[in-house]
């Protein structure tokens, strides 16, 4: 049996009842040009037969893992993935979305080229009608904010140590990434990257964003 090298990057993919779209996300991870990664699929108690799609893929890909727990929402699922991750760096992928092939490579290269930076996010390419590019701003629920002005939580990329030292994602009703970054902002350097390699699909989503002000001019 060939030894599997310790991964440099751990990709954490929380999922709940996305049997009909999960293969798009999985295929985009498999097509990454950066190969020294692991994928942790964290099933948040799906009831739609998701495992019948996912488990054959995990058996085929030795650096993929499948974890399942009772339904506790995305923050809990991300935290389970963080605790199980083996990589030096951690990032995320929402089950509705996908990566372009160079996604992991560009983020890894950026971190190597900027050792003074601790956390990066951003680089979103929106797929969906223009009217769906705006989401409720949870800081001001009567207003909407453009997705590109949000911190899309799945684009976060940082050392595993950063997530563990920051206490990972708080269990809150909405936008756990906002609360994570609020804690991290006083301790770590955060940068927003420009290369749009994370494809954010808006169809069928009801997303809430809360980050107004916290990442301005960072």
Short mmCIF file of C-alpha atoms in Angstrom, two decimals:
data_model
loop_
_atom_site.label_atom_id
_atom_site.label_comp_id
_atom_site.label_asym_id
_atom_site.label_seq_id
_atom_site.Cartn_x
_atom_site.Cartn_y
_atom_site.Cartn_z
CA UNK A 1 0.00 0.00 0.00
CA UNK A 2 1.31 3.45 -0.93
CA UNK A 3 1.72 5.80 2.02
CA UNK A 4 -0.43 8.92 1.78
CA UNK A 5 1.64 12.05 2.51
CA UNK A 6 0.56 14.39 5.27
CA UNK A 7 -1.57 17.02 3.51
CA UNK A 8 -0.50 20.63 3.32
CA UNK A 9 -4.09 21.89 2.92
CA UNK A 10 -7.26 20.52 4.51
CA UNK A 11 -10.48 21.38 2.67
CA UNK A 12 -13.56 21.19 4.89
CA UNK A 13 -16.89 20.76 3.12
CA UNK A 14 -19.96 20.91 5.40
CA UNK A 15 -23.08 19.52 3.76
CA UNK A 16 -26.73 19.00 4.62
CA UNK A 17 -29.19 17.39 2.18
CA UNK A 18 -27.33 18.36 -0.99
CA UNK A 19 -27.34 15.01 -2.75
CA UNK A 20 -28.54 16.67 -5.95
CA UNK A 21 -25.61 19.13 -6.22
CA UNK A 22 -22.75 17.68 -4.15
CA UNK A 23 -20.92 16.14 -7.12
CA UNK A 24 -20.28 19.59 -8.60
CA UNK A 25 -18.37 20.59 -5.47
CA UNK A 26 -16.57 17.25 -5.21
CA UNK A 27 -15.50 17.31 -8.85
CA UNK A 28 -14.07 20.80 -8.45
CA UNK A 29 -11.91 19.63 -5.54
CA UNK A 30 -10.70 16.59 -7.43
CA UNK A 31 -9.69 18.83 -10.35
CA UNK A 32 -7.38 21.02 -8.26
CA UNK A 33 -3.92 21.61 -9.70
CA UNK A 34 -2.56 21.56 -6.12
CA UNK A 35 -2.51 17.90 -5.18
CA UNK A 36 -1.22 17.72 -1.60
CA UNK A 37 -4.56 18.25 0.09
CA UNK A 38 -7.17 16.30 1.99
CA UNK A 39 -10.93 16.72 1.78
CA UNK A 40 -13.11 16.33 4.85
CA UNK A 41 -16.79 16.01 3.98
CA UNK A 42 -18.75 16.79 7.14
CA UNK A 43 -22.34 15.57 6.85
CA UNK A 44 -24.59 17.61 9.14
CA UNK A 45 -27.16 14.84 9.60
CA UNK A 46 -28.44 14.61 6.01
CA UNK A 47 -31.63 12.62 5.43
CA UNK A 48 -31.71 12.62 1.61
CA UNK A 49 -29.41 9.65 1.02
CA UNK A 50 -26.36 11.84 0.59
CA UNK A 51 -24.01 9.09 1.76
CA UNK A 52 -24.95 6.90 -1.21
CA UNK A 53 -23.32 9.52 -3.43
CA UNK A 54 -20.45 10.53 -1.18
CA UNK A 55 -19.15 7.24 0.24
CA UNK A 56 -18.25 5.72 -3.17
CA UNK A 57 -16.24 8.87 -3.93
CA UNK A 58 -14.46 8.69 -0.57
CA UNK A 59 -13.58 5.03 -1.15
CA UNK A 60 -12.15 5.97 -4.55
CA UNK A 61 -10.07 8.89 -3.25
CA UNK A 62 -7.77 7.85 -0.37
CA UNK A 63 -7.16 11.44 0.76
CA UNK A 64 -10.88 12.13 1.22
CA UNK A 65 -12.75 11.48 4.48
CA UNK A 66 -16.44 11.38 5.37
CA UNK A 67 -17.64 12.42 8.83
CA UNK A 68 -21.27 12.48 9.95
CA UNK A 69 -23.00 13.88 13.03
CA UNK A 70 -26.49 14.97 14.07
CA UNK A 71 -27.78 18.21 12.57
CA UNK A 72 -26.11 21.18 14.29
CA UNK A 73 -25.62 23.67 11.43
CA UNK A 74 -22.60 24.89 9.51
CA UNK A 75 -20.45 26.35 12.30
CA UNK A 76 -20.49 23.10 14.23
CA UNK A 77 -19.66 21.15 11.07
CA UNK A 78 -16.73 23.42 10.26
CA UNK A 79 -15.42 23.04 13.80
CA UNK A 80 -15.61 19.25 13.59
CA UNK A 81 -13.60 19.45 10.38
CA UNK A 82 -11.03 21.77 11.96
CA UNK A 83 -10.47 19.36 14.85
CA UNK A 84 -10.08 16.42 12.47
CA UNK A 85 -7.89 18.24 9.94
CA UNK A 86 -4.28 17.18 9.39
CA UNK A 87 -3.17 19.97 7.07
CA UNK A 88 -0.91 22.90 7.85
CA UNK A 89 -3.55 25.16 6.28
CA UNK A 90 -7.34 24.94 6.39
CA UNK A 91 -9.95 26.26 4.00
CA UNK A 92 -13.59 25.54 3.21
CA UNK A 93 -16.08 24.86 0.44
CA UNK A 94 -19.86 25.18 0.68
CA UNK A 95 -21.71 22.26 -0.84
CA UNK A 96 -23.59 24.51 -3.31
CA UNK A 97 -20.41 26.07 -4.64
CA UNK A 98 -17.22 25.04 -6.46
CA UNK A 99 -13.57 25.89 -7.00
CA UNK A 100 -11.78 26.75 -10.20
CA UNK A 101 -8.81 24.38 -10.74
CA UNK A 102 -6.17 26.83 -9.49
CA UNK A 103 -8.04 27.82 -6.31
CA UNK A 104 -5.89 26.02 -3.75
CA UNK A 105 -2.62 26.68 -5.54
CA UNK A 106 -3.14 30.45 -5.75
CA UNK A 107 -4.07 30.73 -2.08
CA UNK A 108 -1.17 28.60 -0.96
CA UNK A 109 1.24 30.61 -3.12
CA UNK A 110 -0.14 33.86 -1.69
CA UNK A 111 0.45 32.73 1.88
CA UNK A 112 4.01 31.66 1.08
CA UNK A 113 4.71 35.00 -0.62
CA UNK A 114 3.20 37.00 2.28
CA UNK A 115 4.36 35.41 5.54
CA UNK A 116 3.19 38.49 7.42
CA UNK A 117 -0.44 37.61 6.55
CA UNK A 118 -2.31 35.18 8.79
CA UNK A 119 -5.76 34.92 7.20
CA UNK A 120 -7.02 35.52 3.67
CA UNK A 121 -10.52 35.53 2.22
CA UNK A 122 -12.33 36.73 -0.89
CA UNK A 123 -11.80 35.97 -4.55
CA UNK A 124 -15.44 35.21 -5.32
CA UNK A 125 -16.94 34.74 -8.77
CA UNK A 126 -20.72 34.98 -8.52
CA UNK A 127 -22.87 32.67 -10.64
CA UNK A 128 -26.50 33.70 -10.79
CA UNK A 129 -28.82 36.50 -11.92
CA UNK A 130 -27.74 40.03 -11.01
CA UNK A 131 -30.63 40.48 -8.59
CA UNK A 132 -29.32 37.53 -6.53
CA UNK A 133 -25.91 39.18 -6.02
CA UNK A 134 -27.31 41.08 -3.05
CA UNK A 135 -27.99 39.46 0.31
CA UNK A 136 -29.47 40.60 3.61
CA UNK A 137 -26.93 42.45 5.74
CA UNK A 138 -27.41 40.85 9.15
CA UNK A 139 -25.92 43.92 10.82
CA UNK A 140 -28.72 45.99 9.24
CA UNK A 141 -31.51 43.54 8.33
CA UNK A 142 -33.57 46.16 6.47
CA UNK A 143 -30.73 46.64 3.98
CA UNK A 144 -28.89 44.48 1.49
CA UNK A 145 -25.19 44.21 0.78
CA UNK A 146 -23.38 42.95 -2.32
CA UNK A 147 -21.81 39.52 -1.96
CA UNK A 148 -18.42 40.93 -2.93
CA UNK A 149 -18.62 43.25 0.09
CA UNK A 150 -19.15 40.28 2.39
CA UNK A 151 -16.71 37.89 3.89
CA UNK A 152 -17.84 34.63 2.29
CA UNK A 153 -16.92 32.21 5.05
CA UNK A 154 -15.95 29.37 2.76
CA UNK A 155 -13.17 31.48 1.21
CA UNK A 156 -11.30 31.76 4.52
CA UNK A 157 -7.79 30.30 4.27
CA UNK A 158 -5.41 30.23 7.23
CA UNK A 159 -3.06 28.05 9.20
CA UNK A 160 -4.71 25.35 11.27
CA UNK A 161 -3.09 26.90 14.33
CA UNK A 162 -4.95 30.18 13.68
CA UNK A 163 -8.34 28.46 13.73
CA UNK A 164 -7.52 26.49 16.87
CA UNK A 165 -6.09 29.48 18.74
CA UNK A 166 -9.10 31.63 17.79
CA UNK A 167 -11.57 29.15 19.18
CA UNK A 168 -12.83 28.23 15.69
CA UNK A 169 -16.38 29.27 14.73
CA UNK A 170 -18.83 30.35 17.44
CA UNK A 171 -22.21 28.65 17.46
CA UNK A 172 -24.45 31.59 16.58
CA UNK A 173 -27.72 31.88 14.59
CA UNK A 174 -26.09 33.52 11.57
CA UNK A 175 -22.76 34.52 10.05
CA UNK A 176 -20.32 32.65 12.30
CA UNK A 177 -17.49 33.86 10.07
CA UNK A 178 -18.26 37.44 11.08
CA UNK A 179 -17.85 36.58 14.75
CA UNK A 180 -14.71 34.54 14.00
CA UNK A 181 -13.13 37.46 12.16
CA UNK A 182 -14.19 39.91 14.84
CA UNK A 183 -12.18 37.89 17.35
CA UNK A 184 -9.27 37.36 14.98
CA UNK A 185 -8.97 40.95 13.76
CA UNK A 186 -7.20 42.19 16.88
CA UNK A 187 -4.68 39.38 16.83
CA UNK A 188 -4.02 38.43 13.22
CA UNK A 189 -3.41 40.20 9.95
CA UNK A 190 -6.29 39.64 7.53
CA UNK A 191 -6.18 40.33 3.80
CA UNK A 192 -8.74 40.10 1.01
CA UNK A 193 -7.45 38.55 -2.21
CA UNK A 194 -8.54 39.54 -5.69
CA UNK A 195 -8.26 36.37 -7.77
CA UNK A 196 -11.82 35.08 -8.34
CA UNK A 197 -11.42 31.31 -8.08
CA UNK A 198 -14.30 30.54 -5.71
CA UNK A 199 -17.55 30.15 -7.63
CA UNK A 200 -20.49 31.21 -5.49
CA UNK A 201 -23.80 29.88 -6.84
CA UNK A 202 -26.75 32.01 -5.77
CA UNK A 203 -29.59 29.83 -7.11
CA UNK A 204 -31.93 28.64 -4.41
CA UNK A 205 -29.96 30.20 -1.59
CA UNK A 206 -31.12 32.37 1.30
CA UNK A 207 -27.84 33.74 2.61
CA UNK A 208 -27.20 36.36 5.25
CA UNK A 209 -24.00 38.37 5.37
CA UNK A 210 -22.62 40.30 8.28
CA UNK A 211 -19.24 41.94 8.03
CA UNK A 212 -19.87 45.60 7.27
CA UNK A 213 -16.96 47.64 8.57
CA UNK A 214 -14.90 44.87 10.11
CA UNK A 215 -12.67 44.23 7.12
CA UNK A 216 -12.57 47.66 5.51
CA UNK A 217 -9.09 48.76 4.46
CA UNK A 218 -7.50 45.52 5.62
#
